[in-house]
């Protein structure tokens, strides 16, 4: 009689992650902080602790001592489908990792389990499944032709063919939030910074695939990474600037692993670059923005890589701006709701998470809610409209910088 096979395997799950599953003490601290659990009305299946305990149970049923002695216990497809649905109702923001008493690396754990489920055909969720097809065929998740990569660019913007600095625009800014791309390019021109861009040769950074567990499907994420890195090298760059927190995080954390060796250039967020110029006295402001501003930390820029101070330093140095903080900031910031494929896969829940963040901002009485990520801006703006708080402006830091430099910034 053939030996029964386990219902799940361990592909995509590292040995360390298997130990992390056992290290959960069920304390429930993560439950108190999870933004999707809160916004869902506290659906039990969405709590980080619940997901860890369920997957641990599945592993024990498949590979534990009893399974070794008597064979693995079957896990129904319906149960795994339900687990997959709950797992994808998560922004992978990482707050559960921040507060975890056992130090479990939940960001990589969620992505590893998602990759495992994708391989067995039970992920990704909803419209997230189109990311693979779109990125593989178009080089971006928006089904846009490559020639439209620079359609946002006004004729007066000067971009060098080669330069020591490359501005990596990112799919969202170049195709959907062009105001961000225009502001970044105009600011660099205004400051006399020579920069090149990849233009039609730029490809998706891979974040949509990586965050939703589609990292190894025909190695598309790896192929995009290698082509991007080689194209940046061809431009002669030693430094790459980003105004998108998602691309910035992916380039710092994921690209070296996918490329197979350290990157031959420095990864810098535009706010870090501007903060250094301000400290050197190289920025001459031309306009005062007499507004109170509160700053939202993008998860990919903050918890994932630890860049907290630069955007605040820039805002504090813009004439007229008074920076006031929300209660939950930096390591403990509430997610905007858009990450981890949520905006595409579960937009209603993403909006509810965003609404809770808007409530945090409204408590400060700020005129402007600012961030440094196009995804944060989009979902927070949608949430602001949803709660009818239209008196509060939602704007990216780089756009405020452009305004204070006396620049006109057009775009969506």
Coordinates of C-alpha atoms in Angstrom, one line a residue:
X1 CA 0.0 0.0 0.0
X2 CA 1.4 3.4 -1.1
X3 CA 2.3 5.7 1.7
X4 CA 0.0 8.7 2.0
X5 CA 1.6 11.9 1.0
X6 CA 1.4 15.1 3.1
X7 CA -1.2 17.6 2.1
X8 CA 1.4 20.4 2.1
X9 CA 5.1 20.5 1.6
X10 CA 7.9 22.8 2.9
X11 CA 8.8 24.5 -0.3
X12 CA 9.4 28.2 0.2
X13 CA 9.7 27.7 4.0
X14 CA 13.2 27.9 5.5
X15 CA 14.5 25.8 8.4
X16 CA 14.6 29.0 10.5
X17 CA 11.0 29.8 9.7
X18 CA 10.0 26.3 10.7
X19 CA 11.6 27.0 14.1
X20 CA 9.9 30.4 14.2
X21 CA 6.5 28.6 13.9
X22 CA 7.3 26.7 17.1
X23 CA 8.6 29.9 18.9
X24 CA 5.2 31.6 18.9
X25 CA 4.1 31.8 22.6
X26 CA 0.5 32.8 21.7
X27 CA 0.9 36.0 23.8
X28 CA -1.5 37.9 21.5
X29 CA 0.6 41.1 21.3
X30 CA 0.5 41.0 17.5
X31 CA -3.3 40.8 17.6
X32 CA -3.5 44.1 19.4
X33 CA -1.5 45.9 16.6
X34 CA -2.5 44.3 13.3
X35 CA -4.2 46.9 11.1
X36 CA -6.1 44.4 8.9
X37 CA -7.4 42.5 12.0
X38 CA -8.6 45.8 13.4
X39 CA -10.1 47.2 10.2
X40 CA -11.9 43.8 9.5
X41 CA -14.0 44.1 12.7
X42 CA -11.6 41.6 14.4
X43 CA -12.1 38.6 12.2
X44 CA -10.3 35.8 14.1
X45 CA -8.7 34.3 11.0
X46 CA -6.9 37.5 10.2
X47 CA -4.9 37.8 13.4
X48 CA -1.2 37.1 12.9
X49 CA -1.1 34.7 15.8
X50 CA -3.9 32.7 14.3
X51 CA -2.2 32.3 11.0
X52 CA 1.0 31.1 12.7
X53 CA -0.8 28.6 14.8
X54 CA -2.8 27.3 11.9
X55 CA 0.2 26.8 9.7
X56 CA 2.1 25.2 12.5
X57 CA -0.8 22.8 13.0
X58 CA -0.7 22.0 9.3
X59 CA 3.1 21.3 9.5
X60 CA 2.6 19.0 12.5
X61 CA -0.2 17.1 10.8
X62 CA 2.1 16.6 7.8
X63 CA 5.5 16.1 9.3
X64 CA 5.2 15.8 13.1
X65 CA 5.9 12.7 15.2
X66 CA 2.4 11.3 14.8
X67 CA 2.7 11.8 11.0
X68 CA 6.0 9.9 11.1
X69 CA 4.5 7.0 13.0
X70 CA 1.1 6.7 11.5
X71 CA 1.2 8.8 8.3
X72 CA 0.3 12.4 7.6
X73 CA -3.2 13.6 8.5
X74 CA -5.1 15.0 5.5
X75 CA -5.9 18.7 5.4
X76 CA -8.9 19.4 3.2
X77 CA -8.6 21.7 0.2
X78 CA -11.4 23.8 1.6
X79 CA -9.5 24.4 4.8
X80 CA -6.4 25.4 2.8
X81 CA -8.4 27.7 0.6
X82 CA -9.8 29.4 3.7
X83 CA -6.3 29.8 5.2
X84 CA -5.0 31.2 1.9
X85 CA -7.8 33.8 1.8
X86 CA -7.0 34.9 5.4
X87 CA -3.2 34.9 4.7
X88 CA -3.6 37.3 1.8
X89 CA -5.8 39.7 3.8
X90 CA -2.5 41.2 5.1
X91 CA -0.5 44.1 4.0
X92 CA 2.8 42.5 5.1
X93 CA 3.4 45.8 6.9
X94 CA 5.5 44.1 9.6
X95 CA 4.0 45.6 12.7
X96 CA 3.5 42.1 14.0
X97 CA 7.2 41.5 13.7
X98 CA 8.0 44.7 15.5
X99 CA 5.9 43.8 18.6
X100 CA 6.6 40.0 18.6
X101 CA 7.9 38.9 21.9
X102 CA 9.7 36.0 20.2
X103 CA 11.2 38.1 17.5
X104 CA 9.6 36.2 14.6
X105 CA 10.4 37.6 11.2
X106 CA 6.8 37.6 10.1
X107 CA 7.4 39.6 6.9
X108 CA 9.5 36.9 5.3
X109 CA 7.3 34.2 6.9
X110 CA 4.2 35.5 5.3
X111 CA 5.9 35.8 1.9
X112 CA 7.4 32.3 2.3
X113 CA 4.0 30.7 3.1
X114 CA 2.4 32.7 0.2
X115 CA 5.0 31.3 -2.2
X116 CA 4.3 27.8 -0.9
X117 CA 0.6 28.2 -1.5
X118 CA 1.2 29.7 -5.0
X119 CA 3.2 26.6 -6.0
X120 CA 0.2 24.4 -5.0
X121 CA -2.3 26.6 -6.9
X122 CA -3.9 28.3 -3.8
X123 CA -2.7 31.8 -4.3
X124 CA -2.4 34.6 -5.0
X125 CA -5.7 36.3 -4.2
X126 CA -8.1 38.0 -6.6
X127 CA -6.6 40.4 -9.1
X128 CA -3.2 39.7 -7.7
X129 CA -3.0 36.7 -10.0
X130 CA -2.7 39.0 -13.0
X131 CA 0.6 40.5 -11.7
X132 CA 2.6 37.6 -13.1
X133 CA 1.0 37.9 -16.6
X134 CA 1.3 41.6 -16.7
X135 CA 4.8 41.9 -15.5
X136 CA 6.0 39.1 -17.8
X137 CA 4.3 40.6 -20.9
X138 CA 4.5 44.3 -20.3
X139 CA 7.3 44.8 -17.8
X140 CA 4.9 46.5 -15.4
X141 CA 1.6 45.6 -13.5
X142 CA -0.5 48.2 -15.3
X143 CA -0.6 46.7 -18.8
X144 CA 1.1 49.8 -20.2
X145 CA 3.5 49.8 -23.2
X146 CA 7.2 50.4 -22.6
X147 CA 7.1 53.6 -24.7
X148 CA 4.8 55.2 -22.2
X149 CA 7.4 55.0 -19.5
X150 CA 8.4 58.6 -20.3
X151 CA 5.1 59.9 -21.6
X152 CA 4.8 61.9 -18.3
X153 CA 8.0 63.9 -19.0
X154 CA 7.6 67.6 -20.0
X155 CA 9.9 68.8 -22.8
X156 CA 11.8 71.2 -20.5
X157 CA 13.1 68.4 -18.1
X158 CA 16.7 67.6 -18.9
X159 CA 17.8 63.9 -18.5
X160 CA 21.3 62.8 -19.4
X161 CA 22.1 59.8 -21.4
X162 CA 24.6 58.7 -18.8
X163 CA 25.3 60.0 -15.3
X164 CA 26.6 59.2 -11.9
X165 CA 23.0 59.3 -10.7
X166 CA 20.1 57.4 -12.1
X167 CA 16.5 58.2 -11.1
X168 CA 14.5 55.0 -11.0
X169 CA 11.0 56.2 -11.5
X170 CA 9.0 53.1 -10.8
X171 CA 5.8 51.9 -12.5
X172 CA 3.3 53.7 -10.3
X173 CA 4.9 57.2 -10.6
X174 CA 5.6 56.8 -14.3
X175 CA 2.2 55.4 -15.3
X176 CA -0.3 56.4 -12.7
X177 CA 1.0 59.2 -10.4
X178 CA 2.9 61.3 -12.8
X179 CA 2.9 64.3 -10.6
X180 CA 5.4 62.5 -8.3
X181 CA 7.7 61.7 -11.3
X182 CA 7.5 65.3 -12.6
X183 CA 8.2 66.8 -9.1
X184 CA 11.3 64.5 -8.6
X185 CA 12.8 65.3 -12.0
X186 CA 12.1 69.1 -11.7
X187 CA 13.6 69.2 -8.3
X188 CA 16.8 67.5 -9.5
X189 CA 17.0 69.9 -12.5
X190 CA 16.4 72.9 -10.2
X191 CA 19.3 71.8 -7.9
X192 CA 21.6 71.3 -10.8
X193 CA 21.9 67.5 -10.3
X194 CA 22.7 65.6 -13.5
X195 CA 20.8 62.4 -13.7
X196 CA 19.9 59.6 -16.2
X197 CA 16.9 57.4 -16.4
X198 CA 16.3 54.0 -17.9
X199 CA 13.3 55.1 -19.9
X200 CA 11.8 52.3 -22.0
X201 CA 14.4 49.9 -20.6
X202 CA 13.1 50.2 -17.1
X203 CA 11.2 47.2 -15.8
X204 CA 9.1 46.6 -12.7
X205 CA 11.2 46.3 -9.6
X206 CA 9.4 42.9 -8.9
X207 CA 7.7 44.0 -5.7
X208 CA 4.1 43.0 -6.8
X209 CA 5.4 39.5 -7.5
X210 CA 7.6 39.2 -4.4
X211 CA 5.0 40.5 -1.9
X212 CA 2.3 38.1 -3.2
X213 CA 4.3 34.9 -3.3
X214 CA 4.9 34.8 -7.1
X215 CA 8.6 35.3 -6.7
X216 CA 9.6 32.1 -8.5
X217 CA 7.1 31.8 -11.3
X218 CA 9.3 31.4 -14.3
X219 CA 11.9 33.6 -12.5
X220 CA 10.2 36.8 -13.8
X221 CA 11.2 38.8 -10.7
X222 CA 14.8 37.6 -11.0
X223 CA 14.9 38.4 -14.7
X224 CA 13.5 41.9 -14.1
X225 CA 16.1 42.5 -11.4
X226 CA 19.0 41.4 -13.5
X227 CA 17.9 43.5 -16.5
X228 CA 17.3 46.6 -14.3
X229 CA 20.7 46.2 -12.6
X230 CA 22.6 45.8 -15.9
X231 CA 20.8 48.7 -17.5
X232 CA 21.6 50.9 -14.5
X233 CA 25.3 49.8 -14.7
X234 CA 25.2 50.8 -18.4
X235 CA 24.2 54.3 -17.5
X236 CA 27.4 54.6 -15.4
X237 CA 25.6 55.2 -12.1
X238 CA 27.1 54.8 -8.7
X239 CA 23.9 56.0 -7.0
X240 CA 20.2 55.3 -7.7
X241 CA 17.5 57.6 -6.4
X242 CA 14.0 56.4 -5.6
X243 CA 10.8 58.3 -4.8
X244 CA 8.8 55.1 -4.4
X245 CA 9.1 53.3 -1.1
X246 CA 8.2 50.0 -2.6
X247 CA 10.9 50.1 -5.3
X248 CA 13.4 51.4 -2.7
X249 CA 12.7 48.5 -0.3
X250 CA 12.8 45.9 -3.1
X251 CA 16.1 47.2 -4.4
X252 CA 17.7 47.2 -0.9
X253 CA 16.3 43.9 0.4
X254 CA 15.4 41.8 -2.6
X255 CA 17.6 42.8 -5.5
X256 CA 20.9 41.6 -4.0
X257 CA 19.4 38.2 -3.4
X258 CA 17.9 37.9 -6.9
X259 CA 21.0 39.4 -8.6
X260 CA 23.2 36.9 -6.7
X261 CA 25.7 39.4 -5.4
X262 CA 26.0 42.9 -3.9
X263 CA 24.7 45.7 -6.1
X264 CA 27.3 47.8 -7.8
X265 CA 25.6 51.1 -6.8
X266 CA 24.2 52.8 -3.8
X267 CA 20.4 52.8 -3.2
X268 CA 19.1 56.2 -1.9
X269 CA 15.6 57.5 -1.3
X270 CA 15.1 61.0 -2.6
X271 CA 14.4 62.3 0.9
X272 CA 17.8 60.9 2.1
X273 CA 19.4 62.7 -0.9
X274 CA 17.6 65.9 -0.2
X275 CA 18.4 65.8 3.5
X276 CA 22.1 65.6 2.8
X277 CA 21.9 68.6 0.4
X278 CA 20.0 70.6 3.1
X279 CA 22.7 69.8 5.7
X280 CA 25.3 71.0 3.2
X281 CA 23.5 74.3 2.6
X282 CA 22.9 73.5 -1.1
X283 CA 19.1 74.1 -1.2
X284 CA 17.8 77.7 -1.4
X285 CA 14.1 77.8 -0.7
X286 CA 12.0 80.2 -2.7
X287 CA 8.5 79.9 -1.1
X288 CA 7.0 79.4 2.3
X289 CA 4.4 76.7 2.8
X290 CA 2.5 78.0 5.9
X291 CA 0.8 74.7 6.8
X292 CA 0.8 72.2 9.6
X293 CA 1.9 68.8 8.2
X294 CA 1.8 65.3 9.7
X295 CA 3.9 62.5 8.3
X296 CA 2.9 58.9 7.6
X297 CA 5.8 56.3 7.6
X298 CA 5.5 54.0 4.6
X299 CA 6.0 50.4 5.9
X300 CA 8.5 49.6 3.1
X301 CA 10.6 52.6 3.8
X302 CA 10.2 52.5 7.6
X303 CA 9.8 49.2 9.3
X304 CA 11.3 47.2 6.4
X305 CA 14.5 49.2 6.1
X306 CA 14.6 51.7 8.9
X307 CA 14.5 55.0 7.0
X308 CA 12.6 57.3 9.4
X309 CA 14.5 60.5 9.9
X310 CA 15.3 61.8 6.4
X311 CA 11.7 62.7 5.3
X312 CA 11.0 64.3 8.6
X313 CA 14.2 66.4 8.4
X314 CA 13.2 67.6 4.9
X315 CA 9.8 68.6 6.0
X316 CA 11.1 70.4 9.1
X317 CA 13.4 72.4 6.9
X318 CA 10.8 73.6 4.4
X319 CA 10.0 77.2 5.3
X320 CA 6.6 77.6 7.0
X321 CA 5.9 74.0 7.6
X322 CA 5.1 72.9 11.2
X323 CA 5.6 69.2 11.6
X324 CA 3.3 67.5 14.1
X325 CA 3.4 63.8 14.8
X326 CA 0.5 61.3 15.0
X327 CA 0.4 59.0 18.0
X328 CA 1.5 55.9 16.0
X329 CA 4.7 56.6 14.1
X330 CA 8.0 55.0 13.0
X331 CA 8.3 51.4 14.2
X332 CA 4.7 51.5 15.5
X333 CA 3.1 53.4 12.5
X334 CA -0.2 52.1 11.3
X335 CA -0.1 50.8 7.7
X336 CA -1.8 52.8 5.0
X337 CA -3.5 49.6 3.8
X338 CA -2.2 49.4 0.3
X339 CA 0.8 47.0 0.7
X340 CA 1.2 43.3 0.2
X341 CA -1.1 43.3 -2.8
X342 CA -4.1 44.4 -0.7
X343 CA -5.0 47.4 -2.9
X344 CA -5.4 45.1 -5.9
X345 CA -6.6 42.0 -4.2
X346 CA -8.9 43.2 -1.3
X347 CA -9.5 46.9 -2.0
X348 CA -12.4 47.2 0.4
X349 CA -10.3 46.1 3.4
X350 CA -7.4 48.2 2.1
X351 CA -9.7 51.2 2.2
X352 CA -10.8 50.4 5.8
X353 CA -7.2 50.2 7.0
X354 CA -6.6 53.6 5.3
X355 CA -9.6 55.1 7.0
X356 CA -8.2 54.2 10.4
X357 CA -4.9 55.9 9.4
X358 CA -6.8 59.0 8.3
X359 CA -8.5 59.1 11.7
X360 CA -5.0 59.1 13.3
X361 CA -4.1 62.1 11.1
X362 CA -7.3 64.0 11.8
X363 CA -6.5 63.9 15.5
X364 CA -3.5 66.1 14.8
X365 CA -5.6 68.8 13.1
X366 CA -2.9 68.9 10.4
X367 CA -3.6 70.7 7.1
X368 CA -1.5 68.1 5.1
X369 CA -1.0 64.4 5.5
X370 CA 2.3 63.7 3.8
X371 CA 4.2 60.5 3.0
X372 CA 7.0 59.4 0.7
X373 CA 5.3 56.6 -1.2
X374 CA 2.9 56.7 -4.2
X375 CA 0.9 53.7 -2.9
X376 CA 0.5 55.4 0.5
X377 CA -0.6 58.6 -1.1
X378 CA -3.2 56.8 -3.3
X379 CA -4.8 54.7 -0.6
X380 CA -4.7 57.5 2.0
X381 CA -6.3 59.9 -0.5
X382 CA -9.0 57.4 -1.3
X383 CA -9.6 56.9 2.5
X384 CA -9.7 60.6 3.1
X385 CA -12.4 61.0 0.5
X386 CA -14.2 57.9 1.9
X387 CA -14.5 59.5 5.4
X388 CA -15.3 63.0 3.9
X389 CA -12.2 64.7 5.3
X390 CA -11.5 66.6 2.1
X391 CA -10.2 69.7 3.9
X392 CA -7.0 67.7 4.7
X393 CA -4.6 67.5 1.7
X394 CA -2.7 64.3 1.0
X395 CA 0.6 65.0 -0.7
X396 CA 4.0 63.4 -1.2
X397 CA 7.1 65.0 0.4
X398 CA 8.8 65.5 -2.9
X399 CA 5.8 67.5 -4.2
X400 CA 6.0 69.8 -1.2
X401 CA 9.7 70.3 -1.8
X402 CA 9.0 71.2 -5.4
X403 CA 6.4 73.8 -4.3
X404 CA 8.9 75.3 -1.8
X405 CA 11.5 75.6 -4.6
X406 CA 9.0 77.6 -6.6
X407 CA 8.4 74.9 -9.2
X408 CA 5.2 74.1 -11.1
X409 CA 4.3 70.5 -10.9
X410 CA 1.7 69.1 -13.3
X411 CA 0.5 65.5 -13.5
X412 CA -2.1 63.2 -12.0

